[in-house]
Structure formats: C-alpha cells, structure tokens
GROMACS .gro file of C-alpha atoms in nm:
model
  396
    1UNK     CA    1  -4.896  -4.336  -2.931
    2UNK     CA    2  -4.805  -4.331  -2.568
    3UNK     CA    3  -4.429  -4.479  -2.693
    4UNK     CA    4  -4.406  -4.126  -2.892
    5UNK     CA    5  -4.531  -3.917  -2.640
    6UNK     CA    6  -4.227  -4.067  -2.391
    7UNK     CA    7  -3.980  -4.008  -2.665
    8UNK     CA    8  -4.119  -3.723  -2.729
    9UNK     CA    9  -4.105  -3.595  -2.384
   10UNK     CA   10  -3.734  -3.705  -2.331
   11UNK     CA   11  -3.611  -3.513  -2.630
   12UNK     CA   12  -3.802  -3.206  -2.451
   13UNK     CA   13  -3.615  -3.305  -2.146
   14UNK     CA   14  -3.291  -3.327  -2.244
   15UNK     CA   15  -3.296  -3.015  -2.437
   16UNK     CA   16  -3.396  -2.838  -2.125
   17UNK     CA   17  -3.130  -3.000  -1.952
   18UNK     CA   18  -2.865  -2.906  -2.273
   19UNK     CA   19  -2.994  -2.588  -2.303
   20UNK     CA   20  -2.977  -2.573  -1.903
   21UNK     CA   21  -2.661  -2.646  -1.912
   22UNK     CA   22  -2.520  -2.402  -2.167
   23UNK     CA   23  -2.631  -2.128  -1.954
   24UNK     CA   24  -2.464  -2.263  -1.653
   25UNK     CA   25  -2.082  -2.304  -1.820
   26UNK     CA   26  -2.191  -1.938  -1.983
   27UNK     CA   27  -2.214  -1.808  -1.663
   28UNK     CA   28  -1.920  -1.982  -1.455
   29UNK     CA   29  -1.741  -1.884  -1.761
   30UNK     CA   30  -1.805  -1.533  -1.731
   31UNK     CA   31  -1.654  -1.587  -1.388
   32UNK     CA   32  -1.311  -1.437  -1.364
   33UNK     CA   33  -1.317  -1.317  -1.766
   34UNK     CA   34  -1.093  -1.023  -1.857
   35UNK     CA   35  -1.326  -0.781  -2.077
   36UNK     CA   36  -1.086  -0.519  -2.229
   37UNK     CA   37  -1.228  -0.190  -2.288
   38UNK     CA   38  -1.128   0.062  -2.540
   39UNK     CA   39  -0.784  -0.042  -2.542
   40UNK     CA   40  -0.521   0.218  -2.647
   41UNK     CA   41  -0.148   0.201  -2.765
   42UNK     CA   42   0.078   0.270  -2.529
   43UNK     CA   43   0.178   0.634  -2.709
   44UNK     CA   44  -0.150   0.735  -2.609
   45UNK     CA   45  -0.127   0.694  -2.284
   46UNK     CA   46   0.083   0.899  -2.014
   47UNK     CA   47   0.068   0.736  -1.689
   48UNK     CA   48  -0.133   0.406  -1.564
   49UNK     CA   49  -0.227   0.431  -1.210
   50UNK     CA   50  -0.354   0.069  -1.025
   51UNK     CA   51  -0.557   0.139  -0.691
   52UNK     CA   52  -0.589  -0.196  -0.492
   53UNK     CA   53  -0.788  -0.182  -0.204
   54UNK     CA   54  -0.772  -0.474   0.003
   55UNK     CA   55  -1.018  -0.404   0.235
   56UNK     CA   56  -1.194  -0.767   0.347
   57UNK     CA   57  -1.120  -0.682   0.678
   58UNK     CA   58  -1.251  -0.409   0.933
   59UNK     CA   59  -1.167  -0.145   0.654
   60UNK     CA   60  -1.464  -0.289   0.413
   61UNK     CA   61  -1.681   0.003   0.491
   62UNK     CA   62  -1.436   0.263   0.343
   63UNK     CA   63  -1.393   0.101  -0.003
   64UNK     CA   64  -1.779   0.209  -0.150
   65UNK     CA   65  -1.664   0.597  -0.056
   66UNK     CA   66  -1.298   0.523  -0.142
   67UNK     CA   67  -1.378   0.421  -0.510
   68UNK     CA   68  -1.626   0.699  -0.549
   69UNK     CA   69  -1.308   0.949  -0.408
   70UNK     CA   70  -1.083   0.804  -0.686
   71UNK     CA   71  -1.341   0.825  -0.944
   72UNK     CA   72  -1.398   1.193  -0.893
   73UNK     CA   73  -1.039   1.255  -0.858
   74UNK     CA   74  -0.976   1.135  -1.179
   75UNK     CA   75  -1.233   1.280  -1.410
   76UNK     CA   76  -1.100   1.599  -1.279
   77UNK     CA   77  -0.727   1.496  -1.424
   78UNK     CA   78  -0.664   1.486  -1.786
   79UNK     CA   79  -0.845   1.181  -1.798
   80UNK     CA   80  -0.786   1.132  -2.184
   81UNK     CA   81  -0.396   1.080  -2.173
   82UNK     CA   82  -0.369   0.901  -1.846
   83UNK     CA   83  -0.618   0.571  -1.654
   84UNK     CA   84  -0.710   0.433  -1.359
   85UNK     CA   85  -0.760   0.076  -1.288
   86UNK     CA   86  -0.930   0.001  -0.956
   87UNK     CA   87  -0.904  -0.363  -0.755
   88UNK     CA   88  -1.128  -0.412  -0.417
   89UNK     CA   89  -1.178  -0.666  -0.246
   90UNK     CA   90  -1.455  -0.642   0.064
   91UNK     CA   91  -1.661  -0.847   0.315
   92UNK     CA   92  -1.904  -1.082   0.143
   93UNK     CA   93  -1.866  -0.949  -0.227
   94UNK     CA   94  -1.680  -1.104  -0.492
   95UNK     CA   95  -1.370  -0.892  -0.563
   96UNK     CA   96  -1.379  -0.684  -0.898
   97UNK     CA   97  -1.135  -0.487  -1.165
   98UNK     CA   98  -1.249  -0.172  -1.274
   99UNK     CA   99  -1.136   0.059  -1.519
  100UNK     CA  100  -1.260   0.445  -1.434
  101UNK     CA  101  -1.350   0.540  -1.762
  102UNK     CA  102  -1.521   0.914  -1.906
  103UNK     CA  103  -1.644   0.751  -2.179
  104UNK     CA  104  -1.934   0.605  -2.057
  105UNK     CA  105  -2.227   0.687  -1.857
  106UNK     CA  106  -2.133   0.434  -1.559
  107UNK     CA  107  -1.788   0.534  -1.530
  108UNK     CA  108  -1.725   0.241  -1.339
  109UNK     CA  109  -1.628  -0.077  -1.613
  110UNK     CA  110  -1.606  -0.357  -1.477
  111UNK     CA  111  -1.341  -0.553  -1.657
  112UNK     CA  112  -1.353  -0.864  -1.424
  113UNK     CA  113  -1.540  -1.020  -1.180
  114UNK     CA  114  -1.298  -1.304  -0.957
  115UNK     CA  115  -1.415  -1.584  -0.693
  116UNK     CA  116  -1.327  -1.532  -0.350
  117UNK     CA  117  -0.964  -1.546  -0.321
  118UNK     CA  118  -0.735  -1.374  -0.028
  119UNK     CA  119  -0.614  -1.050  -0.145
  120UNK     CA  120  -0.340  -1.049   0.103
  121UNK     CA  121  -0.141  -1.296  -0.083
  122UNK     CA  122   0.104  -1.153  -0.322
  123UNK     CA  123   0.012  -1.414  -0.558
  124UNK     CA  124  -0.326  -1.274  -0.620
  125UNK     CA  125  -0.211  -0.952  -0.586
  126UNK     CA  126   0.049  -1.043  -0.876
  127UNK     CA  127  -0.226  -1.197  -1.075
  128UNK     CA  128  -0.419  -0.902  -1.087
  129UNK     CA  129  -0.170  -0.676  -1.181
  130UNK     CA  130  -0.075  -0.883  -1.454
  131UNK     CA  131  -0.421  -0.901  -1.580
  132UNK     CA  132  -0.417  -0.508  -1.617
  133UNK     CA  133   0.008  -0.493  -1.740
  134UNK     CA  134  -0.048  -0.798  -1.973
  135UNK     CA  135  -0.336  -0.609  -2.152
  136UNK     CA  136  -0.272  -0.250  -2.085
  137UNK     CA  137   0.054  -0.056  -2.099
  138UNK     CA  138   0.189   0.307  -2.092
  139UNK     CA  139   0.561   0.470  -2.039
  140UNK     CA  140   0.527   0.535  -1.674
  141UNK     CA  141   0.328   0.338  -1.389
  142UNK     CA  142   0.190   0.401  -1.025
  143UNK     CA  143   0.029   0.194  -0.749
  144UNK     CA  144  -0.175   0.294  -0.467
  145UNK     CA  145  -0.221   0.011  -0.168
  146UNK     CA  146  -0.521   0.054   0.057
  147UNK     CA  147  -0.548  -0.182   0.309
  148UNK     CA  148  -0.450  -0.243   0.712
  149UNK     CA  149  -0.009  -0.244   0.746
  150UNK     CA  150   0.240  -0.253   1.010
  151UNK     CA  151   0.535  -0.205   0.845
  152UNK     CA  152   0.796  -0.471   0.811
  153UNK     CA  153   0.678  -0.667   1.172
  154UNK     CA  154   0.591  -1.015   1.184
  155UNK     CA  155   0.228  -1.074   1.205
  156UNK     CA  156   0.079  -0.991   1.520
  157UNK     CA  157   0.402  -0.830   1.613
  158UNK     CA  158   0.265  -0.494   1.700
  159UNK     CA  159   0.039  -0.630   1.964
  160UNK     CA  160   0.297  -0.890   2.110
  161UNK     CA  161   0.623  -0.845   2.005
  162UNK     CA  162   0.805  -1.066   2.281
  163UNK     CA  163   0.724  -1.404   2.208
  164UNK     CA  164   0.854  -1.591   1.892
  165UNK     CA  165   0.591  -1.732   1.663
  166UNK     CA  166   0.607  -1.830   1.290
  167UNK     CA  167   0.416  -1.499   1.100
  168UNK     CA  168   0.481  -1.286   0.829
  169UNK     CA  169   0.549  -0.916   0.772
  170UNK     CA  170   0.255  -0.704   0.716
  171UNK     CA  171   0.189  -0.492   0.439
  172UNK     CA  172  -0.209  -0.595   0.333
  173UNK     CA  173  -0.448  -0.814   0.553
  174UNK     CA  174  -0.743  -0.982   0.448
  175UNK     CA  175  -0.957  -1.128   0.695
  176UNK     CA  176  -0.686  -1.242   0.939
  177UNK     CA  177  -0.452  -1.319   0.670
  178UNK     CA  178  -0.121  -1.079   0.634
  179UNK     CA  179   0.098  -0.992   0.323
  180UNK     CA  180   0.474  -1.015   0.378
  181UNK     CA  181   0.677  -0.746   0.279
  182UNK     CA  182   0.957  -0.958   0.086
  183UNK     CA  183   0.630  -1.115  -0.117
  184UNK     CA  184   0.467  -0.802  -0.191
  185UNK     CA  185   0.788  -0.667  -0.318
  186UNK     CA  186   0.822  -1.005  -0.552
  187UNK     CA  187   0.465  -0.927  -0.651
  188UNK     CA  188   0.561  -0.558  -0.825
  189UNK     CA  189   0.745  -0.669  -1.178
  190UNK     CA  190   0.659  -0.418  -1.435
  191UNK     CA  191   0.718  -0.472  -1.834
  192UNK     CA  192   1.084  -0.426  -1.877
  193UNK     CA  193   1.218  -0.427  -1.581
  194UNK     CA  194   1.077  -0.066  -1.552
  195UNK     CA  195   1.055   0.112  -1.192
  196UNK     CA  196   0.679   0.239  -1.043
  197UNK     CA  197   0.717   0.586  -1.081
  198UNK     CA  198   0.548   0.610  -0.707
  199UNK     CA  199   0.371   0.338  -0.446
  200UNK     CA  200   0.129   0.574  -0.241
  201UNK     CA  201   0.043   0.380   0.098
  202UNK     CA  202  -0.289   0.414   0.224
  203UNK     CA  203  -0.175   0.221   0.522
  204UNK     CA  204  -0.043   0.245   0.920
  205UNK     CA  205   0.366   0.247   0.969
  206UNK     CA  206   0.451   0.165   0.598
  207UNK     CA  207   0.679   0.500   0.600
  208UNK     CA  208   0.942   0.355   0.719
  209UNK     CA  209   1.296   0.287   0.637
  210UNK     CA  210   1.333  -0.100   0.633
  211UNK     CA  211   0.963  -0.091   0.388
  212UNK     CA  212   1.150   0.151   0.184
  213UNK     CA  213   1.481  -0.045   0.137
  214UNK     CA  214   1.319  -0.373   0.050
  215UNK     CA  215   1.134  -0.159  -0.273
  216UNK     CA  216   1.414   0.043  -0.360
  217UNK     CA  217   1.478  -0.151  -0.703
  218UNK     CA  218   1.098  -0.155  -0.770
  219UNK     CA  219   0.996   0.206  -0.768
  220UNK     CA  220   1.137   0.548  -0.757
  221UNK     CA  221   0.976   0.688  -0.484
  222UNK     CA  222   0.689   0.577  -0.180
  223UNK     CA  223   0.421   0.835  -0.041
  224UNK     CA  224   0.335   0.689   0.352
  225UNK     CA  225   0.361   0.797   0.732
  226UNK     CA  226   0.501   0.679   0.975
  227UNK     CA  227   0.217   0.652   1.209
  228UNK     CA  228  -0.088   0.518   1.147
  229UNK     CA  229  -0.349   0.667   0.918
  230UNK     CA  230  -0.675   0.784   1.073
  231UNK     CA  231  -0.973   0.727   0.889
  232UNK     CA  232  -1.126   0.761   0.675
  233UNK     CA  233  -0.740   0.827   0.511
  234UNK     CA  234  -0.663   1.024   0.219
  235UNK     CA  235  -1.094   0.973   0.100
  236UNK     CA  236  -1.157   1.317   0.148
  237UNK     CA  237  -0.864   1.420  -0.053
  238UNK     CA  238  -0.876   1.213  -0.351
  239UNK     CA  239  -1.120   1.392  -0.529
  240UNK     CA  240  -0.930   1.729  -0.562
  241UNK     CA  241  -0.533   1.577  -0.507
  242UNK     CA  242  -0.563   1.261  -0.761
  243UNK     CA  243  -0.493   1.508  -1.050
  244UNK     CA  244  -0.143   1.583  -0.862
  245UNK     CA  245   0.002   1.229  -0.972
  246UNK     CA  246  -0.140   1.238  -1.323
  247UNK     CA  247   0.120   1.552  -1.389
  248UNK     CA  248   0.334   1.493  -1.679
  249UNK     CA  249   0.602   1.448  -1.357
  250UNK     CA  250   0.359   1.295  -1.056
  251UNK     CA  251   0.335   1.615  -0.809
  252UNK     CA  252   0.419   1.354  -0.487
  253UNK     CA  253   0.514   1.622  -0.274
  254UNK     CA  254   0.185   1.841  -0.360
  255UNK     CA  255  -0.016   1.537  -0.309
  256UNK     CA  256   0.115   1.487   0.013
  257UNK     CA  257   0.104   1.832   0.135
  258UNK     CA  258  -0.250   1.848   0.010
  259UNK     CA  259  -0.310   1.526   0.246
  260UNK     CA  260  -0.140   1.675   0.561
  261UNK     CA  261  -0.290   2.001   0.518
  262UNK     CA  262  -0.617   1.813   0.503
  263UNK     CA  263  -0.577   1.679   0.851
  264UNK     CA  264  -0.346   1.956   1.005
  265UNK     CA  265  -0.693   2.187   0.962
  266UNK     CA  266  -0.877   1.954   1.194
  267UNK     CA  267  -0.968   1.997   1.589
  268UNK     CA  268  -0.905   1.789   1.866
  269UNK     CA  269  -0.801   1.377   1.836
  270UNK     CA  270  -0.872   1.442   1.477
  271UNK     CA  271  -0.569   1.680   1.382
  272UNK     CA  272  -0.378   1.392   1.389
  273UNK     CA  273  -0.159   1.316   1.057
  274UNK     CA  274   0.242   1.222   0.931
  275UNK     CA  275   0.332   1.233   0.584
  276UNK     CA  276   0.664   1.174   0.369
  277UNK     CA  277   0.753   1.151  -0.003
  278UNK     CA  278   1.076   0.950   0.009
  279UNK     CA  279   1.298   0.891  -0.318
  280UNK     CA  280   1.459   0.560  -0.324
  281UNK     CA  281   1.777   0.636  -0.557
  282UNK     CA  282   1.987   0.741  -0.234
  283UNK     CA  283   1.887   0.447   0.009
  284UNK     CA  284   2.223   0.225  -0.027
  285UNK     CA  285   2.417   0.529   0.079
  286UNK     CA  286   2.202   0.568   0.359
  287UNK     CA  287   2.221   0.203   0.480
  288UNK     CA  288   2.613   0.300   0.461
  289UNK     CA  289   2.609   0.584   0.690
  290UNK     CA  290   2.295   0.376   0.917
  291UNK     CA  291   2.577   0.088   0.911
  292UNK     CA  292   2.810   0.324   1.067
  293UNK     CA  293   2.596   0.477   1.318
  294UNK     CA  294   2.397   0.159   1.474
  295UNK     CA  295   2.658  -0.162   1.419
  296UNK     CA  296   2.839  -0.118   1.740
  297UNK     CA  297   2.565   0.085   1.876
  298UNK     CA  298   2.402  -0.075   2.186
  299UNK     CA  299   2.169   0.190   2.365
  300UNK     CA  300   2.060   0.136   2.704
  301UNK     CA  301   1.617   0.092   2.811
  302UNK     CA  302   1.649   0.506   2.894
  303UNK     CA  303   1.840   0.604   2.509
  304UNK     CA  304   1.558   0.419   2.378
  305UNK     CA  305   1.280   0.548   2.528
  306UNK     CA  306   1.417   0.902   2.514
  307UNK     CA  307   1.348   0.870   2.071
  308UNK     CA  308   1.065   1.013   1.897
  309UNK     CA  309   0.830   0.708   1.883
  310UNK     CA  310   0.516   0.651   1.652
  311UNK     CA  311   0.315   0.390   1.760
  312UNK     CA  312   0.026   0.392   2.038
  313UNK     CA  313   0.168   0.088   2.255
  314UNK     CA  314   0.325   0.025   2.573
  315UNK     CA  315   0.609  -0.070   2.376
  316UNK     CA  316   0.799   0.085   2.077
  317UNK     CA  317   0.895  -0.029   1.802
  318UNK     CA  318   0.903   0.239   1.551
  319UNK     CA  319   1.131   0.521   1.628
  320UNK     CA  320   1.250   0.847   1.382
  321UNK     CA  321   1.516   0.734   1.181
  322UNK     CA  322   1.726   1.074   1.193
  323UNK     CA  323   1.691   1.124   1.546
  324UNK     CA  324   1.802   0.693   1.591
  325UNK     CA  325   2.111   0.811   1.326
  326UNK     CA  326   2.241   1.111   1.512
  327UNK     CA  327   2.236   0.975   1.899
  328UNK     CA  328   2.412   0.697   1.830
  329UNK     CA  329   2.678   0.908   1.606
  330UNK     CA  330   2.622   1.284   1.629
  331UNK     CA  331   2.932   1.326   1.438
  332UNK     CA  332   2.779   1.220   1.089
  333UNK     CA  333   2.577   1.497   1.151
  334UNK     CA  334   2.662   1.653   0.843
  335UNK     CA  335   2.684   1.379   0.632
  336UNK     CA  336   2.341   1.267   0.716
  337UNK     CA  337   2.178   1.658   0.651
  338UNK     CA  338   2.352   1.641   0.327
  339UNK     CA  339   2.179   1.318   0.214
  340UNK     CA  340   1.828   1.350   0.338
  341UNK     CA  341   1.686   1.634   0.148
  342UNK     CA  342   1.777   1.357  -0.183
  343UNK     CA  343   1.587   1.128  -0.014
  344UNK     CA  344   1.318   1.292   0.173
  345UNK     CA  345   1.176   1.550  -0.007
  346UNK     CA  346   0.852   1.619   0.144
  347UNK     CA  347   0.771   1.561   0.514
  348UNK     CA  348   0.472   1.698   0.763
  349UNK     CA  349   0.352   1.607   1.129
  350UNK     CA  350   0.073   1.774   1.339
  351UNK     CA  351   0.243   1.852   1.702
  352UNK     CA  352   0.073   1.562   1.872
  353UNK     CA  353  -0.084   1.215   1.783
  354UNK     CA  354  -0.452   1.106   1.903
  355UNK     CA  355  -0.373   1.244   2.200
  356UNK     CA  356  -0.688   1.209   2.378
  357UNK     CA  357  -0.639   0.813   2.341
  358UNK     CA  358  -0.415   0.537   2.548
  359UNK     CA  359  -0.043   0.636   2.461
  360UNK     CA  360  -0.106   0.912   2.249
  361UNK     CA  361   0.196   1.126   2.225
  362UNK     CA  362   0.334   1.403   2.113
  363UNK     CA  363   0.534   1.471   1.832
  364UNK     CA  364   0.840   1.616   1.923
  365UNK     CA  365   1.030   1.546   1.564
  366UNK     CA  366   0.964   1.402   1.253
  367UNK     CA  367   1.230   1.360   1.017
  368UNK     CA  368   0.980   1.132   0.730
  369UNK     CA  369   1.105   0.788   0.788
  370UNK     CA  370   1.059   0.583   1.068
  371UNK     CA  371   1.330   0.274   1.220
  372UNK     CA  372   1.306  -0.020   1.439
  373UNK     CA  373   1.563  -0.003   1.693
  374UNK     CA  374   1.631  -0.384   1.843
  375UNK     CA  375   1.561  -0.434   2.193
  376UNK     CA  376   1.640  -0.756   2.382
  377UNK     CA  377   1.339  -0.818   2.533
  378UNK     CA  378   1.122  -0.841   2.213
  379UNK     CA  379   1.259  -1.156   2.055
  380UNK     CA  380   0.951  -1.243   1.825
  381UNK     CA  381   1.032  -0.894   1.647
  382UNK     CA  382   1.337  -0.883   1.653
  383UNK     CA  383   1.354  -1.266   1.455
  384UNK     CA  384   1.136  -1.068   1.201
  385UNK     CA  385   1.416  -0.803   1.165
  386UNK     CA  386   1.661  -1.031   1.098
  387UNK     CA  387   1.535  -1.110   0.775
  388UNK     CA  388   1.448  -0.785   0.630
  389UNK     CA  389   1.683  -0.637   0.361
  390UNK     CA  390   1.781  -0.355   0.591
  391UNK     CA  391   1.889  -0.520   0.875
  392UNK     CA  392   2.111  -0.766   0.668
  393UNK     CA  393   2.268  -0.451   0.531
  394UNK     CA  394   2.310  -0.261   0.857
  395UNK     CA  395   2.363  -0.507   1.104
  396UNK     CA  396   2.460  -0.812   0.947
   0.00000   0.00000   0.00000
C-alpha cells in the first residue's frame, strides 16, 4: 500500500512539474510574439505612420503623455484609411509595439511585448520596423523618431569636441548608448525600394544639412530644427496637428507651422522654438554649389564666430547653412535663393533662444538647415565629419 501511495504521489508530482512547465514555455513564448490585428490589404490603407520613441534615457517621463498625444491625434484623422504603429522603449519597462486602433475600447493593442534590448541600435530599430513592414503594408509610409540627438557629431561630441575618442554619431540614445547616423540610415529599407514620404524628428540639432544628405535616398522630405527641442516637444501639438500628415498629401509644412506657432505664443525662456520642412530631391545640387562655396574656403576664429549659431555651448558647432554659403561666396547669391525655396519649404524661429540660460542667444537668421563649419582646434569632431556623406561630397 505504501509502494502505491509513492507511485502514486510521483505521478502527482511530475504532472505538476509537466503541467508547471507548460505554463512557463507558454509564457516565455508569449515573450516577443507578433499578434496581428485586423490586418487589411494594402488598397485599404492610405498612409502607415511608425512613431518610435526611444526614450530609456532622461526623456522616459515624456513617453506615457507622448503616446496618449499620438493617440488623440489620430482618432481625430481619418483613422479608417490610414494607422499608427507606436514603439517605446522607457526606464525599467519592457519595450512594446502598439497599434492605435478605433476599433476597440483600449485603443492601445499591443501587438508585441520584447525583452530588454537597446533601442539605440539600428539593429533593433530595424527589427522592429520589419516586424510592422513584414506584416503590414500601404502605398505611402512615415516615421516619427522621439528620442535625445545631436546631429551627425560623434558621441559626446557636443560636450567635448576637442579631443579624439572612438564614438558614434548621434541620432537616438538609450541609456548611455548612441545611434549613428550612417546605421540609422541602413536601418530605414522600405518594401520596394520605396522612399518615407516624411521622417519627423522629435529630437535636438537633427535639422541639419549633413543629417539630411545622409537620408536623401531614403525619404522625400525631414520635419526637425536646428536647435534643440524644449520639452515637452511637439506633445502638446499632436493631438490637434497629427491629422496634418494623414492628408491624402502629408500637410508637413502645416504641421510644422502648427508646432512653431505652438511655441512662438509662449512667454519668457519658453518662447523658444526652430522649425524646417526640408525636401530632399534638390540636396546633390546643393552639395554642388556648398562644394563651391566652402572647398577653398578657410575662415578665420572672428568669420566664424560672426555666423548665426544654434547650440548653447562655449563652442559652436552648428552654424546656418545659408548664412555659412553666402560669406564664403556672396556671389552664388542667386544661385543659392533660386534653389532653397525647392528645398526648404517651410521654416520658423522665435527671435531669441532660452535666453535666460548660459549661452542663450539670439536668433539673428534662420535659413531651416543648420552646417558644421570645421575648426582646427576641435579635432575629435572634426574626425567625425570626415566620415559623413556630406563632407566627402563637399570637401573631399
């Protein structure tokens, strides 16, 4: 009797266990699982719009009121012909894909739920795009990046930018981690070799000219500034702008006046804002006439210090493009009027910049793109320059 009671007993047992571990694989199984929801043919859909919000860093407080912002932007758009897919990543929470749906009471649908992993790294970043492209697809595409940027400089460049040190160009950051700008620009493939019809940059310094040139073959046309963004960013303005870039033809330059206009209305540090909608199909015959202007061009500490600059440093490192263009050769003067309204065609800047803070300044022009103009004494940046796409056409 006591033989069949153990026997008994270890059959119980290792069903438990069996049983135990069933739900276990279940559950790391569920881990990182793509969950399609209502899929539709790609007739029926206008416009796919991807927000990734890489905001495991000092931004991970924005993200909660970010995704409500989008949300509420976009059931406010025709919301049946177009979607929005949402990525964020924040401090101590697994990073998630949602699809903003009307369909359902939560519109938030979470279609998957991945491990920790450094959303700064354009192969995640290209992962999770493909998990939405591979599943989901429509004629035209956009992508909005929310995270911390600095442009095309080496990491850590912005706060030292003498000293040479191995790094990487910054376009996302996660934790201390930084994206580089060649990589993200690897990361962008869309089905077919198509273009994003926009990027929108919810990030510091990404309007500039050397970020633009390295995405020129991946997307029609970038929404950024220039300067840095104050926050809480372009929040406030989702909700009643989103609808702009759902347009049968994405309203950029209504979205970004809605954005400036936003900030312009502010008082004191806070009426602080620069915003440009640049259109990439021009940009080689601007590197021609920038080739022309800056190859020979060697301005002296006093040139450079006399151009519109748009960072809060002791140093500067991004200067207005135009203003760069026509010192060093005020006789392409013409030439370069003539080919900036094709590329720039929106472009706003309150008259000053935080200027209640350390090296706040004022904004004397703003022409909608900004440039790096190389200085000797800042040889960690100007390494970093070397190997952007824009300096190898304009310099090299």
């Amino acid at each position: 009797m006591k033989y069949l009671l153990h026997i008994l007993f270890i059959i119980r047992y290792r069903l438990f266990f069996f049983c135990c571990c069933c739900l276990l694989f279940s559950s790391c199984n569920d881990e990182g699982y793509l969950y399609p929801i209502n899929p539709r043919q790609e007739k029926d859909t206008q416009r796919i719009i991807i927000a990734y919000l890489a905001g495991d860093n000092s931004l991970s407080s924005e993200i909660e009121q970010k995704i409500t912002a989008l949300t509420a932007g976009f059931l406010s758009a025709d919301y049946s012909q177009n979607r929005l897919f949402v990525y964020y990543d924040r401090r101590n929470v697994s990073p998630q894909l949602l699809e903003i749906s009307a369909a359902t009471e939560n519109p938030r649908q979470v279609l998957k739920t991945y491990t920790t992993q450094n959303s700064a790294s354009a192969e995640v970043m290209e992962q999770v795009l493909n998990d939405i492209l591979k599943n989901y697809s429509a004629p035209s595409y956009g992508l909005i990046l929310f995270s911390h940027g600095t442009a095309w400089l080496p990491a850590g460049g912005l706060e030292e930018p003498y000293d040479y040190r191995p790094g990487t160009r910054s376009v996302g950051t996660d934790g201390e981690d930084e994206m580089e700008l060649a990589d993200f620009a690897s990361a962008l493939p869309l089905p077919g070799n198509k273009k994003w019809d926009f990027i929108l940059f919810e990030g510091c310094y990404m309007g500039s000219v050397e970020v633009a040139y390295e995405l020129k073959d991946k997307t029609e046309a970038i929404i950024a500034s220039p300067t840095e963004i104050v926050s809480p960013g372009m929040t406030e303005v989702y909700p009643s702008a989103l609808p702009f870039l759902f347009q049968p033809t994405p309203e950029l330059e209504k979205f970004a006046q809605a954005y400036f206009n936003a900030w312009d209305g502010k008082t004191g540090d806070y009426r602080s804002a620069t915003i440009s909608v640049v259109r990439t199909g021009h940009l080689e015959e601007l590197a021609l006439l920038a080739r022309a202007a800056f190859l020979r061009w060697e301005p002296d500490a006093g040139t450079i210090s006399a151009l519109q600059c748009f960072n809060r440093n002791e140093w500067h490192l991004f200067f207005d493009l135009k203003e760069a263009l026509l010192t060093a050769n005020p006789a392409l003067k013409t030439y370069v009027d003539g080919l900036w309204k094709n590329i720039v065609t929106y472009s706003a800047a309150t008259p000053s910049f935080l200027p209640g803070l350390a090296y706040g300044f004022t904004i004397h022009t703003h022409s909608g793109l900004s440039c790096y103009v190389p200085q000797r004494d800042f040889l960690y940046v100007n390494q970093g320059y070397t190997q952007t796409t824009w300096c190898g056409t304009v310099y090299q």
